[in-house]
Amino acid sequence: MIDKIASFGRSGADLVISIGRAGRFLAGVLSGVPRPKTGFPLLMKQLYSVGVLSLAIIVVSGLFIGMVLGLQGYTILSDFGSEAAIGQMIALTLVRELGPVVTALLFAGRAGSALTAEIGLMKATEQLSSMEMMGVDPLRRVIAPRLWAGFIAMPILAIIFSMVGIWGGMLVGVEWLGVFEGSYWGNMQASVDFWDDVVNGIIKSVVFGFVCAWIAVYQGYDCVPTSAGISSATTKTVVYSSLAVLGLDFVLTAVMFGNF
Amino acid sequence: MGLDSYITLKDVVFSRSERRVFNGVSVEIPRGKITAIMGPSGSGKTTLLRLVGGQLRPDSGSIVVDGQSIGELRRKELYKFREKMGMLFQSGALFTDLSVYENVAFPMRVHTKLPEDMINDIVLMKLEAVGLRGARNLMPSELSGGMNRRVALARSIALDPELIMYDEPFAGQDPIGMGVLVKLIRDLNSSMGLTSVLVSHDVQESLSICHYACIIADGKVIGAGSPAELQNHPSEQVQQFLNGHPDGPVPFHYPSSAAAEDFGLAGGVS
Amino acid sequence: MTQRTTDITVGLFMLAGLAALLFLALQVSGLSPKSAKSTYTIYADFNDTGGITPRGRVSMAGVTVGSIDSITLNKETFQARVAMSIHGDVDNIPADSAAVIRTSGLLGEQYIDISIGGEMDSLQPGDTFYSTQSAMNIERLISNFASGK
């Protein structure tokens, strides 16, 4: 029994320590003035691999999720004879919740794990050490552009996801199930508010982008530099990012849409 | 020991996760000479290089490089100071997303504002020195292990450092690759007047090129001196390491209970 | 891949994001450039606000002319004080108009409808409606009917 309490306490202490380390790591990454001349090309390269290369999975998933929402929404709403509200339902669901959250989950799986593995491998092959020995701070040279790229790419991906989803919903609802197109868009426009719904959704995805990118680069930088260590760091990235996204989503939703 | 030492370690104590790696190590590394640090696997030889490079900090004791105490440098000063050092990592540690040419050009691009044609000249010169000028457009993944290390060597001398540290340069090399590296290390030392520190457990190669050697085991220096002095060192432990005897002060058997007990022969068998 | 192609693709990616944002703003949320125009605030006191909420709709003859800002309790009269912002170009609401809480459909959301009065003067920013009609409460209606009052 005492052993259990002790090990519980120890894992609690470990958690605090690792959060502290992650915080200090973040401070190290963000400190210092970025140098536009060297920094910009590095950032572009990371935006390409983190953002552009994630676009395909985001577009395809967005399309399918919008189409499923259209189908399910139609079945339920038509019971009440209010299938015209399908546009409103799809748009609010996507813009407020599914857009930011599903994008973040896909991002963690597609880009986050790749970031962790890449940085972990750079650590294992001593590339980070050799950079340090060359007088170049790997936190700023390697980590910072990746963190910023995740932070910038996530909201863009989430917006594209929502747009494609709404379009996919229209495809099913209007083209296939025969909801009047005017009421699809009209109901949507009457109920979606730009500042309260769209901008809040973007704020969510900005927060998620930051958290996912932070977890990914930290796990890579902190991993045990062996093949087993890298694989467990990659798993941790996906698991921690997903949990953080879902937990934070609840908190942000309560703050933004709770009205209490 | 000569008067002019480039690196001085004094009573360095260092532990990693409750394991004591160094327990009061003192080493002097002379300027402009090749010094070999030898010792069995796991004796912390690489750790020693990282301490000198300031990547790790000792628990106590002082490390002075070229008159500058490494422990007192602030982060920024340390990064500046490292421009004087080159380090060749065991794996080469080339940046896998850059070509051979860009790898060698990397330190110059970061630390200097040299014009492109000058960087080009220097890169080709350094690659020529390691015999890989023709491989400049290849990616690191297209090179053999030995060529990787030679490119890394070219990269670590790109800024003409005063000190170069080799971490296990001979590990996993075929005889030809080893011969090439031995020649390169010796040539670099004599032509550029570099202070070289060589960490290795390849006794024969190390002793053949170093001016001075020191053997570390169990967190302490167990023997130091010129290669000739070491060959005649009175310590049994030193002799065992240099000659590779399987049994001696370092036992062949991992500490265990009496064999009879493990094999179930103790008592009761009749 | 050269730096130039990378820059171009990333640029296109950013533009796609911007286009999607415009789509969400214009087509989805119906944000039109003129909706950022000025508004003015008027007040109404209700005995029972029923189910209206901040951000709710304020309409006139079925056309949305503003939205509800806040709902607070007036501690002296124990009435609810509703602040609503009305689009600036609707500046001629007759001063004797009434604010009525209505329900869209049988179960739909509640909103404030302004029923037009006949006076020549119009409500000025900061004014309060002279007469209001509170939310229709079905339960109260039924109990009144049942007790025959």
XYZ file of C-alpha atoms in Angstrom:
679
model
C 0.000 0.000 0.000
C 2.703 2.428 1.036
C 4.613 1.390 -2.049
C 1.642 2.284 -4.196
C 1.282 5.707 -2.623
C 5.000 6.262 -3.014
C 4.981 5.297 -6.680
C 1.926 7.460 -7.243
C 3.715 10.379 -5.639
C 6.806 9.678 -7.688
C 4.921 9.657 -10.969
C 3.253 12.916 -9.897
C 6.646 14.432 -9.221
C 7.916 13.114 -12.563
C 4.992 14.765 -14.297
C 5.759 18.112 -12.678
C 9.421 17.752 -13.595
C 8.687 16.935 -17.220
C 6.256 19.848 -17.515
C 8.948 22.070 -16.052
C 11.494 20.768 -18.531
C 9.071 21.267 -21.415
C 8.481 24.837 -20.245
C 12.167 25.607 -19.988
C 12.660 24.045 -23.399
C 9.940 26.285 -24.814
C 11.561 29.356 -23.292
C 14.851 28.331 -24.898
C 13.191 27.941 -28.275
C 11.298 31.199 -28.211
C 14.012 33.342 -26.665
C 16.245 35.314 -28.914
C 15.438 37.472 -31.871
C 14.729 35.569 -35.064
C 17.114 36.416 -37.867
C 14.951 36.966 -40.959
C 17.672 36.168 -43.446
C 18.496 32.655 -42.235
C 15.246 32.001 -40.422
C 12.804 32.652 -43.242
C 13.970 29.938 -45.662
C 14.061 27.437 -42.788
C 10.514 28.364 -41.805
C 9.348 28.044 -45.411
C 10.829 24.579 -45.655
C 9.042 23.476 -42.491
C 5.775 25.095 -43.547
C 6.041 23.043 -46.670
C 6.572 19.728 -44.911
C 4.189 20.430 -42.028
C 1.465 22.358 -43.843
C 1.431 21.692 -47.556
C 2.095 17.984 -47.210
C -0.757 17.652 -44.679
C -3.180 19.301 -47.049
C -4.230 16.131 -48.865
C -5.315 14.246 -45.760
C -7.073 17.348 -44.434
C -9.040 17.915 -47.630
C -10.065 14.279 -48.011
C -11.099 13.908 -44.365
C -12.934 17.216 -44.425
C -14.886 16.190 -47.477
C -15.947 12.867 -45.979
C -16.820 14.306 -42.601
C -18.957 16.979 -44.245
C -20.711 14.342 -46.335
C -21.383 12.139 -43.308
C -22.718 15.112 -41.376
C -24.998 15.849 -44.301
C -26.364 12.309 -44.362
C -26.811 11.957 -40.618
C -28.173 15.452 -40.194
C -30.710 14.925 -42.947
C -31.996 11.665 -41.410
C -32.453 13.213 -37.990
C -33.722 16.624 -39.061
C -36.214 15.246 -41.575
C -38.005 13.540 -38.663
C -38.897 17.036 -37.491
C -39.540 18.288 -40.959
C -36.733 20.766 -40.581
C -34.182 19.369 -43.008
C -33.662 22.913 -44.228
C -31.662 23.500 -41.036
C -29.042 21.056 -42.279
C -26.768 23.843 -43.485
C -26.844 25.505 -40.102
C -26.095 22.237 -38.334
C -23.187 21.293 -40.595
C -21.626 24.734 -40.537
C -21.832 25.202 -36.782
C -20.527 21.697 -36.057
C -17.604 22.119 -38.416
C -16.647 25.683 -37.692
C -16.914 25.456 -33.920
C -15.825 21.903 -33.170
C -14.930 19.388 -35.812
C -12.812 21.699 -37.931
C -10.301 22.598 -35.226
C -10.434 19.298 -33.340
C -10.269 16.793 -36.190
C -7.611 18.869 -37.939
C -5.545 18.865 -34.763
C -5.924 15.107 -34.340
C -4.956 14.469 -37.957
C -2.114 16.950 -37.636
C -0.776 15.135 -34.579
C -0.847 11.863 -36.457
C 0.499 13.111 -39.757
C 2.857 15.995 -39.004
C 3.457 15.748 -35.251
C 4.722 12.198 -35.342
C 6.941 13.031 -38.319
C 8.422 15.998 -36.459
C 9.150 13.869 -33.403
C 10.722 11.096 -35.427
C 12.815 13.519 -37.460
C 14.159 15.386 -34.457
C 14.637 12.153 -32.532
C 16.659 10.717 -35.382
C 18.723 13.887 -35.611
C 19.445 13.462 -31.932
C 20.277 9.780 -32.288
C 22.685 10.467 -35.144
C 24.317 13.231 -33.082
C 23.321 15.916 -35.576
C 21.981 18.084 -32.779
C 25.131 17.607 -30.716
C 27.371 18.381 -33.631
C 25.386 21.532 -34.277
C 25.933 22.577 -30.685
C 29.618 21.894 -31.054
C 29.690 24.063 -34.145
C 28.399 26.895 -32.049
C 24.877 26.759 -33.467
C 21.991 26.496 -31.048
C 19.814 23.605 -32.273
C 16.862 24.973 -30.311
C 16.831 27.989 -32.555
C 18.101 26.435 -35.746
C 16.178 23.152 -35.763
C 13.371 23.380 -33.240
C 12.112 26.955 -33.549
C 11.201 26.855 -37.273
C 9.332 23.595 -36.729
C 7.399 24.985 -33.782
C 6.422 28.114 -35.648
C 5.486 26.152 -38.740
C 3.051 24.019 -36.741
C 1.656 27.102 -35.086
C 1.046 28.839 -38.421
C -0.091 25.831 -40.431
C -2.744 24.538 -38.037
C -5.288 27.388 -38.324
C -4.899 27.422 -42.106
C -5.510 23.695 -42.271
C -8.506 23.962 -39.935
C -10.097 26.697 -42.039
C -9.611 24.673 -45.197
C -11.027 21.628 -43.434
C -14.189 23.497 -42.440
C -14.635 24.926 -45.902
C -14.259 21.571 -47.629
C -16.589 19.982 -45.056
C -19.312 22.546 -45.646
C -18.950 22.024 -49.346
C -19.137 18.223 -48.870
C -22.281 18.663 -46.773
C -23.815 20.681 -49.554
C -22.898 17.992 -52.038
C -24.903 15.421 -50.068
C -27.668 17.638 -48.729
C -28.394 19.756 -51.770
C -27.224 17.788 -54.775
C -28.199 14.359 -53.570
C -30.978 14.635 -50.963
C -32.628 17.636 -52.549
C -32.587 20.270 -49.821
C -33.231 23.659 -51.418
C -29.860 25.322 -51.974
C -31.110 28.734 -50.913
C -32.209 27.476 -47.526
C -28.939 25.551 -47.103
C -26.906 28.739 -47.334
C -29.585 31.036 -45.939
C -30.074 29.129 -42.687
C -26.347 28.906 -42.370
C -25.800 32.595 -42.804
C -28.585 33.438 -40.372
C -27.129 31.336 -37.587
C -23.341 31.414 -38.027
C -21.762 34.530 -36.635
C -18.376 35.466 -37.997
C -16.843 36.695 -34.758
C -18.483 34.315 -32.332
C -18.289 31.137 -34.356
C -15.676 31.399 -37.084
C -13.131 33.452 -35.165
C -13.561 31.389 -32.011
C -12.968 28.268 -34.067
C -9.791 29.814 -35.440
C -8.643 30.732 -31.944
C -9.142 27.108 -30.958
C -7.031 25.875 -33.836
C -4.297 28.397 -33.025
C -4.152 27.013 -29.487
C -4.174 23.438 -30.765
C -1.468 24.218 -33.298
C 0.784 25.605 -30.641
C 0.212 22.720 -28.239
C 0.592 19.985 -30.867
C 3.767 21.469 -32.297
C 5.209 22.012 -28.836
C 4.519 18.426 -27.769
C 5.927 17.065 -31.036
C 9.216 18.964 -30.969
C 9.690 18.477 -27.250
C 9.159 14.728 -27.461
C 11.635 14.553 -30.309
C 14.218 16.664 -28.536
C 13.815 14.863 -25.224
C 13.660 11.299 -26.518
C 16.051 8.533 -25.621
C 18.248 8.424 -28.746
C 17.706 4.782 -29.619
C 15.276 3.162 -32.016
C 13.039 2.082 -29.128
C 13.244 5.574 -27.641
C 12.246 7.266 -30.884
C 9.323 4.944 -31.427
C 8.025 5.507 -27.917
C 8.482 9.276 -28.308
C 6.474 9.184 -31.527
C 3.689 7.264 -29.812
C 3.750 9.724 -26.923
C 3.449 12.627 -29.336
C 0.265 11.242 -30.843
C -1.246 10.197 -27.514
C -0.395 13.370 -25.589
C -1.388 15.657 -28.459
C -4.749 13.934 -28.861
C -5.492 14.069 -25.149
C -4.351 17.677 -24.881
C -6.475 18.676 -27.865
C -9.619 17.003 -26.571
C -9.149 18.312 -23.040
C -8.357 21.837 -24.166
C -11.290 21.725 -26.542
C -13.645 21.185 -23.615
C -12.114 24.072 -21.688
C -12.143 26.416 -24.683
C -15.697 25.476 -25.612
C -16.850 26.122 -22.056
C -15.179 29.527 -22.087
C -16.303 30.544 -25.584
C -19.771 29.098 -25.948
C -20.722 28.319 -22.362
C -22.559 31.580 -21.665
C -22.395 31.419 -17.917
C 54.551 16.888 -18.980
C 55.131 19.965 -21.087
C 54.490 23.414 -19.724
C 52.066 24.520 -22.403
C 48.814 22.675 -21.945
C 45.821 23.633 -24.045
C 43.236 21.823 -21.940
C 43.461 21.224 -18.234
C 40.974 19.105 -16.341
C 41.345 19.231 -12.605
C 39.608 16.898 -10.130
C 36.589 16.604 -12.356
C 33.675 14.754 -10.792
C 30.689 13.954 -12.947
C 27.680 11.735 -12.355
C 24.922 10.770 -14.658
C 21.646 9.556 -13.148
C 23.238 8.513 -9.861
C 26.081 6.698 -11.589
C 29.437 8.243 -10.966
C 31.202 8.513 -14.322
C 34.250 10.484 -13.223
C 35.585 10.490 -9.731
C 38.284 13.119 -9.666
C 39.857 13.017 -13.106
C 42.799 15.292 -13.842
C 44.210 15.414 -17.349
C 46.448 17.857 -19.164
C 46.363 18.011 -22.919
C 49.353 19.691 -24.552
C 48.979 22.329 -27.242
C 49.663 21.306 -30.819
C 50.018 17.605 -30.037
C 47.857 14.551 -30.521
C 46.602 13.195 -27.254
C 44.786 9.870 -27.064
C 42.267 9.214 -24.348
C 41.785 5.493 -24.063
C 39.747 3.265 -21.862
C 37.352 0.371 -21.893
C 33.847 0.805 -23.287
C 31.594 2.690 -20.954
C 34.442 4.385 -19.131
C 33.127 7.824 -20.100
C 35.586 8.788 -22.815
C 32.923 10.470 -24.941
C 31.585 12.141 -21.815
C 35.004 13.665 -21.333
C 34.840 15.274 -24.780
C 31.387 16.625 -24.046
C 32.658 18.117 -20.819
C 35.467 19.834 -22.708
C 32.961 21.094 -25.294
C 30.740 22.435 -22.537
C 27.777 20.264 -23.541
C 27.843 18.781 -20.058
C 28.811 20.473 -16.843
C 30.870 18.730 -14.161
C 29.510 18.352 -10.633
C 32.771 19.724 -9.316
C 36.287 20.393 -10.530
C 37.433 22.760 -13.239
C 37.904 22.491 -16.981
C 40.111 25.120 -18.562
C 40.463 25.335 -22.327
C 43.006 27.774 -23.736
C 43.036 29.728 -20.498
C 39.246 29.967 -20.344
C 37.280 28.123 -17.703
C 34.423 26.448 -19.565
C 32.124 26.280 -16.559
C 32.096 30.062 -16.170
C 30.974 30.836 -19.702
C 27.427 31.956 -20.249
C 25.395 30.175 -22.891
C 26.061 32.737 -25.566
C 29.762 33.027 -24.814
C 29.988 29.257 -24.865
C 28.525 29.100 -28.372
C 31.011 31.737 -29.460
C 33.852 29.862 -27.823
C 32.938 26.637 -29.613
C 33.848 28.217 -32.926
C 37.436 27.472 -31.876
C 36.656 23.790 -31.512
C 35.903 21.121 -34.031
C 34.498 17.792 -33.117
C 34.257 14.650 -35.178
C 31.409 12.517 -33.928
C 31.428 8.766 -33.974
C 28.660 8.599 -36.569
C 29.913 11.592 -38.521
C 26.677 13.408 -37.702
C 26.317 14.959 -41.131
C 23.064 16.815 -41.684
C 21.088 14.317 -43.700
C 19.008 16.923 -45.488
C 22.038 18.784 -46.890
C 24.466 17.719 -49.594
C 28.138 17.086 -48.856
C 28.984 20.549 -50.156
C 26.358 22.275 -48.024
C 27.399 20.298 -44.971
C 30.941 21.588 -45.218
C 29.733 25.095 -46.029
C 27.318 25.089 -43.066
C 29.654 26.431 -40.334
C 30.847 29.217 -42.637
C 27.358 30.215 -43.644
C 26.328 30.435 -40.013
C 29.360 32.089 -38.513
C 30.872 34.193 -41.250
C 29.688 36.657 -43.824
C 32.073 35.410 -46.491
C 31.009 35.902 -50.097
C 29.749 32.841 -51.935
C 32.809 32.391 -54.181
C 35.116 32.399 -51.182
C 32.975 29.821 -49.390
C 33.113 27.758 -52.573
C 36.927 27.882 -52.591
C 37.234 26.948 -48.944
C 34.741 24.093 -49.186
C 36.551 22.606 -52.172
C 39.871 23.036 -50.397
C 38.656 21.238 -47.291
C 37.055 18.483 -49.344
C 40.299 18.155 -51.293
C 42.146 17.702 -48.006
C 40.025 14.650 -47.194
C 40.078 13.433 -50.782
C 36.367 13.844 -51.474
C 36.242 16.890 -53.726
C 34.535 14.745 -56.344
C 31.740 13.763 -53.980
C 30.569 17.280 -53.287
C 27.135 16.895 -54.847
C 26.271 13.591 -53.171
C 23.906 13.316 -50.222
C 25.236 11.826 -46.963
C 23.046 8.745 -47.435
C 24.962 7.942 -50.630
C 28.314 7.787 -48.848
C 29.991 4.890 -47.075
C 30.597 5.116 -43.330
C 34.240 6.009 -43.793
C 33.468 8.703 -46.375
C 30.822 10.099 -44.039
C 33.453 10.525 -41.386
C 35.857 12.173 -43.805
C 33.220 14.689 -44.871
C 32.465 15.345 -41.228
C 36.166 15.895 -40.687
C 36.223 18.415 -43.526
C 33.264 20.149 -41.933
C 34.842 20.306 -38.496
C 37.984 21.950 -39.869
C 36.038 24.374 -42.081
C 36.508 27.276 -39.693
C 40.167 26.375 -38.991
C 39.700 25.528 -35.320
C 42.512 25.401 -32.772
C 41.279 22.205 -31.225
C 39.786 19.162 -32.802
C 38.263 16.293 -30.909
C 37.784 12.875 -32.462
C 35.183 10.620 -30.916
C 36.026 6.994 -31.727
C 37.255 7.781 -35.240
C 38.299 4.203 -35.905
C 35.237 2.361 -34.644
C 33.726 0.102 -37.273
C 36.225 0.992 -40.010
C 37.776 -1.437 -42.393
C 41.598 -1.479 -42.468
C 41.779 0.875 -45.461
C 39.357 3.365 -43.974
C 41.293 3.224 -40.756
C 44.554 3.838 -42.575
C 43.053 6.848 -44.342
C 41.831 8.340 -41.080
C 45.142 7.751 -39.300
C 46.924 9.549 -42.119
C 44.406 12.421 -42.107
C 44.607 12.942 -38.362
C 48.384 12.965 -38.457
C 48.545 15.287 -41.475
C 46.066 17.743 -40.055
C 47.970 17.898 -36.833
C 51.302 18.532 -38.446
C 50.175 20.865 -41.216
C 47.770 23.037 -39.259
C 49.290 22.760 -35.793
C 46.002 21.647 -34.351
C 45.662 20.391 -30.844
C 44.026 17.027 -31.314
C 42.231 14.894 -28.787
C 41.480 11.384 -29.813
C 39.110 9.178 -27.925
C 39.362 5.532 -28.811
C 39.710 1.998 -27.606
C 41.701 0.929 -30.618
C 44.990 0.702 -28.776
C 47.368 0.030 -31.654
C 46.143 2.773 -33.998
C 45.879 5.318 -31.220
C 49.319 4.642 -29.832
C 50.778 4.749 -33.327
C 49.799 8.358 -33.921
C 49.542 10.018 -30.521
C 52.288 11.941 -28.783
C 50.719 11.454 -25.435
C 48.102 9.084 -24.084
C 46.035 8.656 -21.032
C 43.955 5.686 -19.922
C 40.729 6.097 -18.016
C 38.947 3.345 -16.140
C 36.495 3.231 -13.271
C 36.152 7.006 -13.220
C 39.834 7.648 -12.720
C 42.995 8.090 -14.748
C 44.925 4.868 -14.307
C 47.859 5.700 -16.488
C 49.254 8.575 -18.513
C 52.373 9.315 -20.487
C 53.970 8.890 -23.870
C 53.187 5.651 -25.733
C 56.582 4.242 -24.769
C 56.085 5.029 -21.117
C 52.683 3.375 -21.148
C 54.025 0.171 -22.696
C 56.256 -0.214 -19.664
C 53.709 0.979 -17.157
C 53.882 -0.955 -13.876
C 50.111 -1.075 -13.325
C 48.544 -4.445 -14.084
C 45.322 -2.780 -15.135
C 47.127 -0.714 -17.764
C 48.916 -3.775 -19.072
C 45.681 -5.733 -19.258
C 44.014 -2.970 -21.282
C 46.931 -2.378 -23.642
C 47.504 -6.031 -24.348
C 43.928 -7.176 -24.220
C 44.267 -9.986 -21.675
C 40.841 -11.528 -21.112
C 41.336 -11.864 -17.362
C 43.184 -9.719 -14.865
C 42.287 -6.847 -12.559
C 39.184 -6.517 -14.722
C 37.686 -9.986 -14.238
C 36.282 -12.054 -17.045
C 33.246 -12.964 -14.939
C 30.550 -10.488 -14.076
C 30.276 -10.460 -10.251
C 28.022 -13.335 -9.228
C 27.343 -15.748 -6.429
C 29.411 -18.898 -6.243
C 28.986 -21.025 -9.346
C 28.118 -24.108 -7.341
C 24.966 -22.487 -5.950
C 23.678 -21.356 -9.344
C 24.146 -24.778 -10.825
C 22.220 -26.310 -7.931
C 25.194 -28.310 -6.689
C 25.399 -26.795 -3.252
C 24.639 -29.308 -0.538
C 21.889 -31.888 -0.516
C 23.093 -33.609 -3.658
C 24.096 -37.071 -2.815
C 13.247 20.870 -54.242
C 14.647 24.350 -54.572
C 13.932 27.140 -52.186
C 11.949 28.881 -54.896
C 9.476 26.034 -55.460
C 9.092 25.665 -51.711
C 8.292 29.349 -51.400
C 5.754 29.153 -54.192
C 3.928 26.111 -52.802
C 3.865 27.557 -49.313
C 2.573 30.812 -50.757
C -0.205 28.965 -52.554
C -1.001 27.113 -49.350
C -1.339 30.393 -47.454
C -3.519 31.828 -50.213
C -5.748 28.761 -50.086
C -6.127 29.367 -46.355
C -7.013 32.985 -46.975
C -9.546 32.037 -49.634
C -11.124 29.521 -47.257
C -11.318 32.191 -44.588
C -13.064 34.529 -46.999
C -15.464 31.731 -47.876
C -16.262 31.153 -44.204
C -16.725 34.861 -43.657
C -18.876 35.705 -46.667
C -20.681 32.559 -47.709
C -21.017 30.746 -44.376
C -21.464 33.453 -41.792
C -22.991 35.947 -44.191
C -20.665 38.651 -43.013
C -21.142 41.527 -45.399
C -18.781 44.465 -45.439
C -21.537 46.833 -44.393
C -22.495 44.866 -41.282
C -19.537 46.430 -39.531
C -21.427 49.711 -39.669
C -22.443 51.695 -36.623
C -25.204 50.726 -34.248
C -26.993 52.518 -31.442
C -28.300 51.136 -28.182
C -31.843 51.324 -26.863
C -33.367 49.673 -23.826
C -36.552 47.872 -22.903
C -37.859 46.690 -19.512
C -39.702 43.380 -19.433
C -41.567 41.598 -16.650
C -40.488 38.259 -18.054
C -37.829 37.805 -20.714
C -38.642 34.139 -21.206
C -35.972 32.496 -23.298
C -34.259 35.379 -25.054
C -30.474 35.403 -24.822
C -27.709 37.848 -25.607
C -26.837 37.748 -29.341
C -30.509 37.070 -30.032
C -32.357 38.708 -32.897
C -34.213 42.012 -32.834
C -36.557 42.400 -35.770
C -39.103 44.710 -37.213
C -41.785 43.387 -39.524
C -39.742 40.180 -39.699
C -36.573 41.916 -40.866
C -33.566 41.724 -38.560
C -32.605 45.223 -37.497
C -30.303 44.508 -34.559
C -29.290 42.148 -31.788
C -29.597 41.796 -28.035
C -26.533 42.983 -26.142
C -27.260 42.152 -22.546
C -30.025 41.195 -20.147
C -29.770 42.439 -16.560
C -32.076 42.597 -13.566
C -33.189 46.025 -12.408
C -33.068 45.622 -8.637
C -35.521 48.403 -7.916
C -38.382 47.426 -10.171
C -37.503 43.721 -10.356
C -37.846 43.907 -14.073
C -35.387 42.681 -16.664
C -33.568 45.403 -18.527
C -32.588 44.405 -22.026
C -30.035 46.405 -23.980
C -30.170 45.979 -27.743
C -28.101 47.448 -30.515
C -30.011 48.613 -33.566
C -28.432 49.190 -36.968
C -27.587 52.838 -37.442
C -29.608 53.247 -40.623
C -32.832 52.251 -38.844
C -33.022 55.597 -37.064
C -36.740 56.327 -37.319
C -38.402 53.900 -34.906
C -41.504 55.768 -33.656
C -41.172 56.712 -29.975
C -44.360 54.916 -28.980
C -43.363 51.589 -30.505
C -43.517 48.499 -28.319
C -40.955 45.749 -27.803
C -42.591 42.347 -27.890
C -40.993 38.996 -27.172
C -42.110 36.471 -29.734
C -41.328 32.890 -30.581
C -40.493 31.824 -34.095
C -42.717 28.843 -34.779
C -44.125 26.793 -31.955
C -40.848 25.633 -30.431
C -38.363 27.935 -32.113
C -36.083 30.473 -30.521
C -37.452 33.645 -28.968
C -36.630 37.075 -30.312
C -37.656 40.675 -29.810
C -40.064 42.131 -32.312
C -40.613 45.861 -32.464
C -44.223 46.633 -33.214
C -44.464 50.004 -34.821
C -46.240 52.914 -33.200
C -47.640 56.001 -34.860
C -45.806 58.918 -33.317
C -43.748 61.315 -35.398
C -40.837 61.462 -32.929
C -38.409 58.563 -33.076
C -36.424 56.727 -30.395
C -33.008 58.255 -29.757
C -29.877 56.320 -28.737
C -30.138 55.499 -25.010
C -33.938 55.751 -24.930
C -36.157 53.116 -23.353
C -39.255 51.608 -24.910
C -42.400 53.022 -23.419
C -44.387 49.815 -23.628
C -43.282 46.208 -23.735
C -44.965 42.869 -23.900
C -43.323 39.983 -22.085
C -42.779 36.480 -23.283
C -45.805 34.362 -23.792
C -45.672 31.624 -21.213
C -47.616 28.588 -22.356
C -47.811 27.106 -18.864
C -49.308 30.263 -17.438
C -51.682 30.470 -20.373
C -52.926 26.958 -19.778
C -53.325 27.410 -16.023
C -55.217 30.659 -16.575
C -57.479 28.913 -19.046
C -58.043 25.928 -16.746
C -58.911 28.047 -13.721
C -61.387 29.897 -15.904
C -60.036 33.391 -15.276
